[in-house]
mmCIF file with all atom_site columns, C-alpha atoms in Angstrom:
data_model
loop_
_atom_site.group_PDB
_atom_site.id
_atom_site.type_symbol
_atom_site.label_atom_id
_atom_site.label_alt_id
_atom_site.label_comp_id
_atom_site.label_asym_id
_atom_site.label_entity_id
_atom_site.label_seq_id
_atom_site.pdbx_PDB_ins_code
_atom_site.Cartn_x
_atom_site.Cartn_y
_atom_site.Cartn_z
_atom_site.occupancy
_atom_site.B_iso_or_equiv
_atom_site.pdbx_formal_charge
_atom_site.auth_seq_id
_atom_site.auth_comp_id
_atom_site.auth_asym_id
_atom_site.auth_atom_id
_atom_site.pdbx_PDB_model_num
ATOM 1   C CA . UNK A 1 1   ? -0.595  -11.411 16.328  1.00 93.00 ? 296 UNK A CA 1
ATOM 2   C CA . UNK A 1 2   ? 1.271   -8.461  17.420  1.00 95.00 ? 297 UNK A CA 1
ATOM 3   C CA . UNK A 1 3   ? 2.114   -5.389  15.099  1.00 96.00 ? 298 UNK A CA 1
ATOM 4   C CA . UNK A 1 4   ? 5.476   -6.008  14.046  1.00 97.00 ? 299 UNK A CA 1
ATOM 5   C CA . UNK A 1 5   ? 4.704   -9.702  12.794  1.00 98.00 ? 300 UNK A CA 1
ATOM 6   C CA . UNK A 1 6   ? 1.721   -7.590  11.020  1.00 98.00 ? 301 UNK A CA 1
ATOM 7   C CA . UNK A 1 7   ? 4.499   -5.311  8.959   1.00 98.00 ? 302 UNK A CA 1
ATOM 8   C CA . UNK A 1 8   ? 6.623   -8.945  8.723   1.00 98.00 ? 303 UNK A CA 1
ATOM 9   C CA . UNK A 1 9   ? 3.557   -10.385 6.979   1.00 98.00 ? 304 UNK A CA 1
ATOM 10  C CA . UNK A 1 10  ? 2.574   -6.998  4.780   1.00 98.00 ? 305 UNK A CA 1
ATOM 11  C CA . UNK A 1 11  ? 6.143   -7.120  3.833   1.00 98.00 ? 306 UNK A CA 1
ATOM 12  C CA . UNK A 1 12  ? 7.162   -10.650 2.961   1.00 98.00 ? 307 UNK A CA 1
ATOM 13  C CA . UNK A 1 13  ? 3.991   -10.744 0.421   1.00 98.00 ? 308 UNK A CA 1
ATOM 14  C CA . UNK A 1 14  ? 3.777   -7.034  -0.716  1.00 98.00 ? 309 UNK A CA 1
ATOM 15  C CA . UNK A 1 15  ? 1.143   -7.689  -3.461  1.00 98.00 ? 310 UNK A CA 1
ATOM 16  C CA . UNK A 1 16  ? -2.166  -6.459  -1.893  1.00 98.00 ? 311 UNK A CA 1
ATOM 17  C CA . UNK A 1 17  ? -5.685  -5.453  -2.753  1.00 98.00 ? 312 UNK A CA 1
ATOM 18  C CA . UNK A 1 18  ? -6.820  -2.247  -2.691  1.00 98.00 ? 313 UNK A CA 1
ATOM 19  C CA . UNK A 1 19  ? -10.158 -1.328  -2.334  1.00 98.00 ? 314 UNK A CA 1
ATOM 20  C CA . UNK A 1 20  ? -11.582 2.284   -3.240  1.00 98.00 ? 315 UNK A CA 1
ATOM 21  C CA . UNK A 1 21  ? -14.349 4.105   -3.832  1.00 97.00 ? 316 UNK A CA 1
ATOM 22  C CA . UNK A 1 22  ? -16.066 5.800   -7.411  1.00 97.00 ? 317 UNK A CA 1
ATOM 23  C CA . UNK A 1 23  ? -19.216 7.253   -7.281  1.00 95.00 ? 318 UNK A CA 1
ATOM 24  C CA . UNK A 1 24  ? -20.278 5.772   -4.460  1.00 94.00 ? 319 UNK A CA 1
ATOM 25  C CA . UNK A 1 25  ? -19.025 2.216   -5.639  1.00 97.00 ? 320 UNK A CA 1
ATOM 26  C CA . UNK A 1 26  ? -16.138 -0.439  -4.640  1.00 97.00 ? 321 UNK A CA 1
ATOM 27  C CA . UNK A 1 27  ? -13.314 -0.699  -6.845  1.00 98.00 ? 322 UNK A CA 1
ATOM 28  C CA . UNK A 1 28  ? -10.477 -2.820  -6.313  1.00 98.00 ? 323 UNK A CA 1
ATOM 29  C CA . UNK A 1 29  ? -7.308  -4.002  -7.961  1.00 98.00 ? 324 UNK A CA 1
ATOM 30  C CA . UNK A 1 30  ? -4.181  -5.232  -7.157  1.00 98.00 ? 325 UNK A CA 1
ATOM 31  C CA . UNK A 1 31  ? -0.906  -3.170  -6.255  1.00 98.00 ? 326 UNK A CA 1
ATOM 32  C CA . UNK A 1 32  ? 2.642   -3.469  -4.961  1.00 97.00 ? 327 UNK A CA 1
ATOM 33  C CA . UNK A 1 33  ? 3.623   -2.711  -1.584  1.00 98.00 ? 328 UNK A CA 1
ATOM 34  C CA . UNK A 1 34  ? 7.176   -0.110  -0.855  1.00 98.00 ? 329 UNK A CA 1
ATOM 35  C CA . UNK A 1 35  ? 6.886   -0.943  2.445   1.00 98.00 ? 330 UNK A CA 1
ATOM 36  C CA . UNK A 1 36  ? 5.190   -1.613  6.060   1.00 98.00 ? 331 UNK A CA 1
ATOM 37  C CA . UNK A 1 37  ? 6.569   0.098   9.098   1.00 97.00 ? 332 UNK A CA 1
ATOM 38  C CA . UNK A 1 38  ? 5.915   2.067   12.249  1.00 93.00 ? 333 UNK A CA 1
ATOM 39  C CA . UNK A 1 39  ? 5.749   5.590   10.103  1.00 93.00 ? 334 UNK A CA 1
ATOM 40  C CA . UNK A 1 40  ? 2.770   3.605   7.411   1.00 96.00 ? 335 UNK A CA 1
ATOM 41  C CA . UNK A 1 41  ? 2.203   1.444   5.017   1.00 98.00 ? 336 UNK A CA 1
ATOM 42  C CA . UNK A 1 42  ? 3.828   2.566   1.676   1.00 98.00 ? 337 UNK A CA 1
ATOM 43  C CA . UNK A 1 43  ? 3.396   2.417   -1.883  1.00 98.00 ? 338 UNK A CA 1
ATOM 44  C CA . UNK A 1 44  ? 3.297   4.449   -5.077  1.00 98.00 ? 339 UNK A CA 1
ATOM 45  C CA . UNK A 1 45  ? 1.005   4.734   -8.275  1.00 98.00 ? 340 UNK A CA 1
ATOM 46  C CA . UNK A 1 46  ? 0.877   7.101   -11.732 1.00 96.00 ? 341 UNK A CA 1
ATOM 47  C CA . UNK A 1 47  ? -1.187  10.348  -11.206 1.00 97.00 ? 342 UNK A CA 1
ATOM 48  C CA . UNK A 1 48  ? -3.216  9.482   -14.649 1.00 96.00 ? 343 UNK A CA 1
ATOM 49  C CA . UNK A 1 49  ? -4.380  6.472   -12.803 1.00 97.00 ? 344 UNK A CA 1
ATOM 50  C CA . UNK A 1 50  ? -8.231  6.259   -11.714 1.00 98.00 ? 345 UNK A CA 1
ATOM 51  C CA . UNK A 1 51  ? -6.962  4.878   -8.531  1.00 98.00 ? 346 UNK A CA 1
ATOM 52  C CA . UNK A 1 52  ? -5.085  7.916   -7.665  1.00 98.00 ? 347 UNK A CA 1
ATOM 53  C CA . UNK A 1 53  ? -8.145  10.410  -8.736  1.00 98.00 ? 348 UNK A CA 1
ATOM 54  C CA . UNK A 1 54  ? -10.327 7.917   -6.482  1.00 98.00 ? 349 UNK A CA 1
ATOM 55  C CA . UNK A 1 55  ? -7.722  7.993   -3.059  1.00 98.00 ? 350 UNK A CA 1
ATOM 56  C CA . UNK A 1 56  ? -7.466  12.073  -3.372  1.00 98.00 ? 351 UNK A CA 1
ATOM 57  C CA . UNK A 1 57  ? -11.564 11.945  -3.752  1.00 98.00 ? 352 UNK A CA 1
ATOM 58  C CA . UNK A 1 58  ? -11.999 9.412   -0.877  1.00 97.00 ? 353 UNK A CA 1
ATOM 59  C CA . UNK A 1 59  ? -8.530  8.774   0.711   1.00 98.00 ? 354 UNK A CA 1
ATOM 60  C CA . UNK A 1 60  ? -10.618 5.641   3.491   1.00 97.00 ? 355 UNK A CA 1
ATOM 61  C CA . UNK A 1 61  ? -9.475  2.577   1.791   1.00 98.00 ? 356 UNK A CA 1
ATOM 62  C CA . UNK A 1 62  ? -8.978  -0.878  3.329   1.00 98.00 ? 357 UNK A CA 1
ATOM 63  C CA . UNK A 1 63  ? -5.986  -3.262  2.058   1.00 98.00 ? 358 UNK A CA 1
ATOM 64  C CA . UNK A 1 64  ? -5.797  -6.811  2.329   1.00 98.00 ? 359 UNK A CA 1
ATOM 65  C CA . UNK A 1 65  ? -2.661  -9.062  1.840   1.00 98.00 ? 360 UNK A CA 1
ATOM 66  C CA . UNK A 1 66  ? -2.660  -12.696 1.729   1.00 98.00 ? 361 UNK A CA 1
ATOM 67  C CA . UNK A 1 67  ? -0.883  -15.672 1.776   1.00 97.00 ? 362 UNK A CA 1
ATOM 68  C CA . UNK A 1 68  ? -2.183  -18.511 0.552   1.00 95.00 ? 363 UNK A CA 1
ATOM 69  C CA . UNK A 1 69  ? -0.005  -21.082 1.544   1.00 95.00 ? 364 UNK A CA 1
ATOM 70  C CA . UNK A 1 70  ? -0.439  -19.935 5.153   1.00 94.00 ? 365 UNK A CA 1
ATOM 71  C CA . UNK A 1 71  ? -4.272  -19.356 4.338   1.00 94.00 ? 366 UNK A CA 1
ATOM 72  C CA . UNK A 1 72  ? -3.784  -16.092 5.937   1.00 97.00 ? 367 UNK A CA 1
ATOM 73  C CA . UNK A 1 73  ? -5.446  -12.383 5.595   1.00 97.00 ? 368 UNK A CA 1
ATOM 74  C CA . UNK A 1 74  ? -4.077  -9.088  6.751   1.00 98.00 ? 369 UNK A CA 1
ATOM 75  C CA . UNK A 1 75  ? -6.946  -6.512  6.027   1.00 98.00 ? 370 UNK A CA 1
ATOM 76  C CA . UNK A 1 76  ? -5.906  -3.057  7.525   1.00 98.00 ? 371 UNK A CA 1
ATOM 77  C CA . UNK A 1 77  ? -8.128  0.107   6.986   1.00 98.00 ? 372 UNK A CA 1
ATOM 78  C CA . UNK A 1 78  ? -7.540  3.715   7.230   1.00 98.00 ? 373 UNK A CA 1
ATOM 79  C CA . UNK A 1 79  ? -6.727  6.923   5.685   1.00 98.00 ? 374 UNK A CA 1
ATOM 80  C CA . UNK A 1 80  ? -4.061  7.431   2.741   1.00 98.00 ? 375 UNK A CA 1
ATOM 81  C CA . UNK A 1 81  ? -1.559  10.685  2.966   1.00 98.00 ? 376 UNK A CA 1
ATOM 82  C CA . UNK A 1 82  ? -0.127  11.375  0.028   1.00 98.00 ? 377 UNK A CA 1
ATOM 83  C CA . UNK A 1 83  ? 3.088   12.001  0.419   1.00 97.00 ? 378 UNK A CA 1
ATOM 84  C CA . UNK A 1 84  ? 5.319   15.281  -1.032  1.00 93.00 ? 379 UNK A CA 1
ATOM 85  C CA . UNK A 1 85  ? 8.694   13.628  0.486   1.00 96.00 ? 380 UNK A CA 1
ATOM 86  C CA . UNK A 1 86  ? 11.015  13.838  -2.352  1.00 96.00 ? 381 UNK A CA 1
ATOM 87  C CA . UNK A 1 87  ? 13.231  12.130  -0.471  1.00 97.00 ? 382 UNK A CA 1
ATOM 88  C CA . UNK A 1 88  ? 11.349  8.905   0.030   1.00 97.00 ? 383 UNK A CA 1
ATOM 89  C CA . UNK A 1 89  ? 10.656  9.178   -3.551  1.00 97.00 ? 384 UNK A CA 1
ATOM 90  C CA . UNK A 1 90  ? 14.373  8.742   -4.459  1.00 96.00 ? 385 UNK A CA 1
ATOM 91  C CA . UNK A 1 91  ? 14.821  6.129   -1.896  1.00 97.00 ? 386 UNK A CA 1
ATOM 92  C CA . UNK A 1 92  ? 11.515  4.135   -3.915  1.00 97.00 ? 387 UNK A CA 1
ATOM 93  C CA . UNK A 1 93  ? 12.891  4.858   -7.398  1.00 96.00 ? 388 UNK A CA 1
ATOM 94  C CA . UNK A 1 94  ? 16.555  3.572   -6.594  1.00 95.00 ? 389 UNK A CA 1
ATOM 95  C CA . UNK A 1 95  ? 15.350  0.513   -4.874  1.00 96.00 ? 390 UNK A CA 1
ATOM 96  C CA . UNK A 1 96  ? 16.348  -2.679  -6.122  1.00 95.00 ? 391 UNK A CA 1
ATOM 97  C CA . UNK A 1 97  ? 12.630  -4.117  -6.043  1.00 94.00 ? 392 UNK A CA 1
ATOM 98  C CA . UNK A 1 98  ? 12.026  -0.605  -8.334  1.00 95.00 ? 393 UNK A CA 1
ATOM 99  C CA . UNK A 1 99  ? 14.196  -1.442  -11.235 1.00 94.00 ? 394 UNK A CA 1
ATOM 100 C CA . UNK A 1 100 ? 11.038  -1.143  -13.509 1.00 93.00 ? 395 UNK A CA 1
ATOM 101 C CA . UNK A 1 101 ? 10.795  2.039   -13.079 1.00 95.00 ? 396 UNK A CA 1
ATOM 102 C CA . UNK A 1 102 ? 13.971  3.047   -14.689 1.00 93.00 ? 397 UNK A CA 1
ATOM 103 C CA . UNK A 1 103 ? 12.648  3.149   -17.913 1.00 93.00 ? 398 UNK A CA 1
ATOM 104 C CA . UNK A 1 104 ? 10.478  6.099   -16.863 1.00 90.00 ? 399 UNK A CA 1
ATOM 105 C CA . UNK A 1 105 ? 13.614  7.884   -15.702 1.00 93.00 ? 400 UNK A CA 1
ATOM 106 C CA . UNK A 1 106 ? 15.623  7.605   -18.842 1.00 94.00 ? 401 UNK A CA 1
ATOM 107 C CA . UNK A 1 107 ? 12.419  8.730   -20.838 1.00 95.00 ? 402 UNK A CA 1
ATOM 108 C CA . UNK A 1 108 ? 11.832  11.973  -18.767 1.00 96.00 ? 403 UNK A CA 1
ATOM 109 C CA . UNK A 1 109 ? 14.009  14.930  -19.443 1.00 96.00 ? 404 UNK A CA 1
ATOM 110 C CA . UNK A 1 110 ? 14.831  16.407  -15.700 1.00 96.00 ? 405 UNK A CA 1
ATOM 111 C CA . UNK A 1 111 ? 14.358  14.742  -12.220 1.00 94.00 ? 406 UNK A CA 1
ATOM 112 C CA . UNK A 1 112 ? 11.511  16.749  -11.422 1.00 94.00 ? 407 UNK A CA 1
ATOM 113 C CA . UNK A 1 113 ? 9.810   15.616  -14.305 1.00 95.00 ? 408 UNK A CA 1
ATOM 114 C CA . UNK A 1 114 ? 10.553  11.859  -13.488 1.00 96.00 ? 409 UNK A CA 1
ATOM 115 C CA . UNK A 1 115 ? 9.114   12.831  -9.733  1.00 96.00 ? 410 UNK A CA 1
ATOM 116 C CA . UNK A 1 116 ? 6.037   13.656  -10.991 1.00 95.00 ? 411 UNK A CA 1
ATOM 117 C CA . UNK A 1 117 ? 5.225   10.082  -13.326 1.00 94.00 ? 412 UNK A CA 1
ATOM 118 C CA . UNK A 1 118 ? 4.344   8.779   -9.383  1.00 97.00 ? 413 UNK A CA 1
ATOM 119 C CA . UNK A 1 119 ? 2.911   9.608   -6.475  1.00 98.00 ? 414 UNK A CA 1
ATOM 120 C CA . UNK A 1 120 ? 3.573   8.113   -3.152  1.00 98.00 ? 415 UNK A CA 1
ATOM 121 C CA . UNK A 1 121 ? 0.764   7.285   -0.641  1.00 98.00 ? 416 UNK A CA 1
ATOM 122 C CA . UNK A 1 122 ? 1.227   6.227   2.420   1.00 98.00 ? 417 UNK A CA 1
ATOM 123 C CA . UNK A 1 123 ? -2.147  5.155   5.424   1.00 98.00 ? 418 UNK A CA 1
ATOM 124 C CA . UNK A 1 124 ? -0.548  5.970   8.697   1.00 93.00 ? 419 UNK A CA 1
ATOM 125 C CA . UNK A 1 125 ? -2.903  4.974   11.945  1.00 92.00 ? 420 UNK A CA 1
ATOM 126 C CA . UNK A 1 126 ? -4.063  2.116   10.323  1.00 97.00 ? 421 UNK A CA 1
ATOM 127 C CA . UNK A 1 127 ? -6.300  -0.410  11.876  1.00 98.00 ? 422 UNK A CA 1
ATOM 128 C CA . UNK A 1 128 ? -5.203  -4.450  11.083  1.00 98.00 ? 423 UNK A CA 1
ATOM 129 C CA . UNK A 1 129 ? -7.645  -7.858  11.293  1.00 98.00 ? 424 UNK A CA 1
ATOM 130 C CA . UNK A 1 130 ? -6.518  -10.665 11.287  1.00 97.00 ? 425 UNK A CA 1
ATOM 131 C CA . UNK A 1 131 ? -7.946  -13.555 9.027   1.00 95.00 ? 426 UNK A CA 1
ATOM 132 C CA . UNK A 1 132 ? -7.847  -17.032 8.628   1.00 93.00 ? 427 UNK A CA 1
ATOM 133 C CA . UNK A 1 133 ? -10.131 -20.169 7.956   1.00 90.00 ? 428 UNK A CA 1
ATOM 134 C CA . UNK A 1 134 ? -9.591  -21.239 12.432  1.00 90.00 ? 429 UNK A CA 1
ATOM 135 C CA . UNK A 1 135 ? -10.920 -17.775 13.000  1.00 91.00 ? 430 UNK A CA 1
ATOM 136 C CA . UNK A 1 136 ? -13.445 -16.919 10.539  1.00 91.00 ? 431 UNK A CA 1
ATOM 137 C CA . UNK A 1 137 ? -16.548 -16.706 13.018  1.00 93.00 ? 432 UNK A CA 1
ATOM 138 C CA . UNK A 1 138 ? -14.222 -15.708 15.855  1.00 93.00 ? 433 UNK A CA 1
ATOM 139 C CA . UNK A 1 139 ? -15.423 -11.883 16.686  1.00 94.00 ? 434 UNK A CA 1
ATOM 140 C CA . UNK A 1 140 ? -12.731 -9.042  14.687  1.00 93.00 ? 435 UNK A CA 1
ATOM 141 C CA . UNK A 1 141 ? -10.271 -8.139  16.644  1.00 95.00 ? 436 UNK A CA 1
ATOM 142 C CA . UNK A 1 142 ? -8.605  -4.687  15.958  1.00 97.00 ? 437 UNK A CA 1
ATOM 143 C CA . UNK A 1 143 ? -4.736  -4.262  16.008  1.00 97.00 ? 438 UNK A CA 1
ATOM 144 C CA . UNK A 1 144 ? -3.613  -0.623  15.530  1.00 97.00 ? 439 UNK A CA 1
ATOM 145 C CA . UNK A 1 145 ? -0.265  -0.122  13.753  1.00 97.00 ? 440 UNK A CA 1
ATOM 146 C CA . UNK A 1 146 ? 0.766   3.277   14.915  1.00 89.00 ? 441 UNK A CA 1
#
């Protein structure tokens, strides 16, 4: 599978599982992708959440995107970076897939307050692995996403 096909797969299957570490123990939860492309694998979360603190403490993570109809998983590993890009936050919060954020925006006194209610992370230079039942016992092939 080529890099562009991997990005297409992730963008078409935006629910993914994120593995982090807390106190030496793994933690996994479902997340919602914003976008995946050459600039990185981008998602957001709230600064009040455990996952936020886990990422800041140990930014090396693994993501797993899955499509059961295709019986295909894309696993991506790398290091997350916290973004301070206000233009990216504006883009995310105004995107049609993020209508749920409008209630947060309405509850904030200022635009700055609203942008502080969520944090954006980007995995840059990720390494992807493709998994299927057919390739279950084959050696893992690392695919660079940058």
